[in-house]
Amino acid sequence: MASAPEANLLVGASKVKRVQVCKANEQEIAREIKERVGCVALAYEQQLEQPEDFIDYKLPNGQLLKVGHERYRCAEVLLKPWLAGVDAPGVHQVLYESITASPIDLRRDFYSNIILSSGSTMFPGLQQRLARELDELAYLGPAAAATRSQDPRNSSSASNSSRLPVVRQGGSNFVVKVSAPPERMYSVWMGGSILSGLSSFQQNWITEAEYNEYGPSIVHRKCF
């Protein structure tokens, strides 16, 4: 998907660099820049300390936009939404909380069967970074995980989170495995197509008349 916070960062970067972007199309242009040159850094802070490796992007008006660290900043919003002013946990935190909310005997399987799917998962480097972040969260535990997800500008304890002791939760050795299938851009549509074609699924179709009569609750009646 084309995430608005990610695109907004690139729009802002173009203005700082005094490059004119057509107002009507700036979100679409930012989305295209993000998809072409955006990537996830394995170690974000360290990456920003490195000299900028600029990539030229030609705008529709012919101007050249030099994209440096912005290519990492726009993707980092997935893990640190507060960079774009969004008060929400990062994707790694959401995954971690979902897994830890499940029965403990299923968590090992969930950690080792994470599959990326759809638009923003196409960022190069996201697979490796997500595996690294989840691996750390699995060992640090819930208290440290909550601290690591906070905006450091609003929490003095967040800056010390990297020095917290690493503890294997419950004595378990979780193996985090994140898969990124090449066709993941269309995985949801492919899965839906296969599911809707199964003979066993036909009884789950919801007609317009049924929806009008029962409302959204019909979904839970027929599909769960």
mmCIF file of N, CA and C in Angstrom, residues 10 15 20 28 32 45 54 62 69 95 97 107-108 120 137-138 145 148 151 153 173 177 180 182 211 219-220 222:
data_model
loop_
_atom_site.group_PDB
_atom_site.id
_atom_site.type_symbol
_atom_site.label_atom_id
_atom_site.label_comp_id
_atom_site.label_asym_id
_atom_site.label_seq_id
_atom_site.Cartn_x
_atom_site.Cartn_y
_atom_site.Cartn_z
ATOM 1 N N LEU A 10 8.745 12.278 2.215
ATOM 2 C CA LEU A 10 9.444 12.576 0.975
ATOM 3 C C LEU A 10 8.992 13.910 0.400
ATOM 4 N N LYS A 15 10.713 19.761 -0.404
ATOM 5 C CA LYS A 15 10.553 21.194 -0.145
ATOM 6 C C LYS A 15 11.789 21.763 0.546
ATOM 7 N N GLN A 20 10.741 22.010 -6.751
ATOM 8 C CA GLN A 20 9.328 22.257 -6.957
ATOM 9 C C GLN A 20 8.619 20.974 -7.379
ATOM 10 N N GLU A 28 1.383 11.402 -5.234
ATOM 11 C CA GLU A 28 1.624 10.332 -6.197
ATOM 12 C C GLU A 28 3.104 10.252 -6.569
ATOM 13 N N GLU A 32 5.813 7.185 -5.814
ATOM 14 C CA GLU A 32 6.671 6.552 -6.813
ATOM 15 C C GLU A 32 8.136 6.594 -6.397
ATOM 16 N N GLU A 45 20.075 4.214 12.923
ATOM 17 C CA GLU A 45 20.881 5.322 13.434
ATOM 18 C C GLU A 45 22.288 5.309 12.844
ATOM 19 N N PHE A 54 23.777 9.499 -2.633
ATOM 20 C CA PHE A 54 22.648 10.100 -3.324
ATOM 21 C C PHE A 54 22.222 9.299 -4.561
ATOM 22 N N GLY A 62 11.083 17.697 -15.036
ATOM 23 C CA GLY A 62 12.450 17.669 -15.542
ATOM 24 C C GLY A 62 13.518 17.925 -14.508
ATOM 25 N N HIS A 69 19.577 10.289 2.556
ATOM 26 C CA HIS A 69 19.085 9.572 3.727
ATOM 27 C C HIS A 69 17.557 9.469 3.764
ATOM 28 N N LEU A 95 3.397 -6.990 15.638
ATOM 29 C CA LEU A 95 3.607 -8.430 15.449
ATOM 30 C C LEU A 95 3.940 -9.116 16.770
ATOM 31 N N GLU A 97 3.277 -8.139 19.850
ATOM 32 C CA GLU A 97 2.137 -8.158 20.764
ATOM 33 C C GLU A 97 1.086 -9.179 20.329
ATOM 34 N N ARG A 107 3.400 -20.020 20.185
ATOM 35 C CA ARG A 107 4.262 -18.884 19.859
ATOM 36 C C ARG A 107 5.489 -19.280 19.056
ATOM 37 N N ARG A 108 6.073 -20.409 19.366
ATOM 38 C CA ARG A 108 7.261 -20.847 18.624
ATOM 39 C C ARG A 108 6.949 -20.971 17.133
ATOM 40 N N SER A 120 3.914 -2.181 1.098
ATOM 41 C CA SER A 120 5.101 -1.640 1.772
ATOM 42 C C SER A 120 6.085 -2.712 2.209
ATOM 43 N N LEU A 137 13.058 -8.404 20.559
ATOM 44 C CA LEU A 137 11.872 -8.280 21.412
ATOM 45 C C LEU A 137 11.543 -9.596 22.110
ATOM 46 N N ALA A 138 11.729 -10.712 21.395
ATOM 47 C CA ALA A 138 11.421 -12.019 21.973
ATOM 48 C C ALA A 138 12.295 -12.311 23.175
ATOM 49 N N ALA A 145 10.173 -4.340 25.703
ATOM 50 C CA ALA A 145 9.576 -4.128 24.392
ATOM 51 C C ALA A 145 8.721 -2.873 24.390
ATOM 52 N N ARG A 148 11.023 0.151 24.263
ATOM 53 C CA ARG A 148 11.677 0.329 22.964
ATOM 54 C C ARG A 148 10.738 0.917 21.922
ATOM 55 N N ASP A 151 8.408 6.860 21.678
ATOM 56 C CA ASP A 151 9.109 7.971 21.038
ATOM 57 C C ASP A 151 10.157 8.482 22.021
ATOM 58 N N ARG A 153 11.715 11.089 22.225
ATOM 59 C CA ARG A 153 11.556 12.496 22.564
ATOM 60 C C ARG A 153 10.627 12.687 23.746
ATOM 61 N N ASN A 173 13.887 -20.985 23.396
ATOM 62 C CA ASN A 173 14.723 -20.509 22.315
ATOM 63 C C ASN A 173 13.849 -20.345 21.075
ATOM 64 N N LYS A 177 11.724 -16.451 11.989
ATOM 65 C CA LYS A 177 11.921 -16.627 10.550
ATOM 66 C C LYS A 177 10.893 -15.782 9.811
ATOM 67 N N ALA A 180 9.800 -13.585 2.702
ATOM 68 C CA ALA A 180 9.363 -12.518 1.805
ATOM 69 C C ALA A 180 9.233 -13.087 0.396
ATOM 70 N N PRO A 182 8.624 -13.584 -3.473
ATOM 71 C CA PRO A 182 8.760 -12.602 -4.565
ATOM 72 C C PRO A 182 7.415 -12.062 -5.048
ATOM 73 N N TYR A 211 -26.987 -9.011 3.222
ATOM 74 C CA TYR A 211 -26.317 -7.922 3.924
ATOM 75 C C TYR A 211 -27.306 -6.817 4.285
ATOM 76 N N VAL A 219 -21.562 -11.301 8.374
ATOM 77 C CA VAL A 219 -20.205 -11.810 8.126
ATOM 78 C C VAL A 219 -19.846 -12.840 9.188
ATOM 79 N N HIS A 220 -20.156 -12.544 10.451
ATOM 80 C CA HIS A 220 -19.826 -13.459 11.546
ATOM 81 C C HIS A 220 -20.725 -14.698 11.526
ATOM 82 N N LYS A 222 -21.952 -16.237 8.757
ATOM 83 C CA LYS A 222 -21.665 -17.149 7.668
ATOM 84 C C LYS A 222 -20.205 -17.529 7.522
#
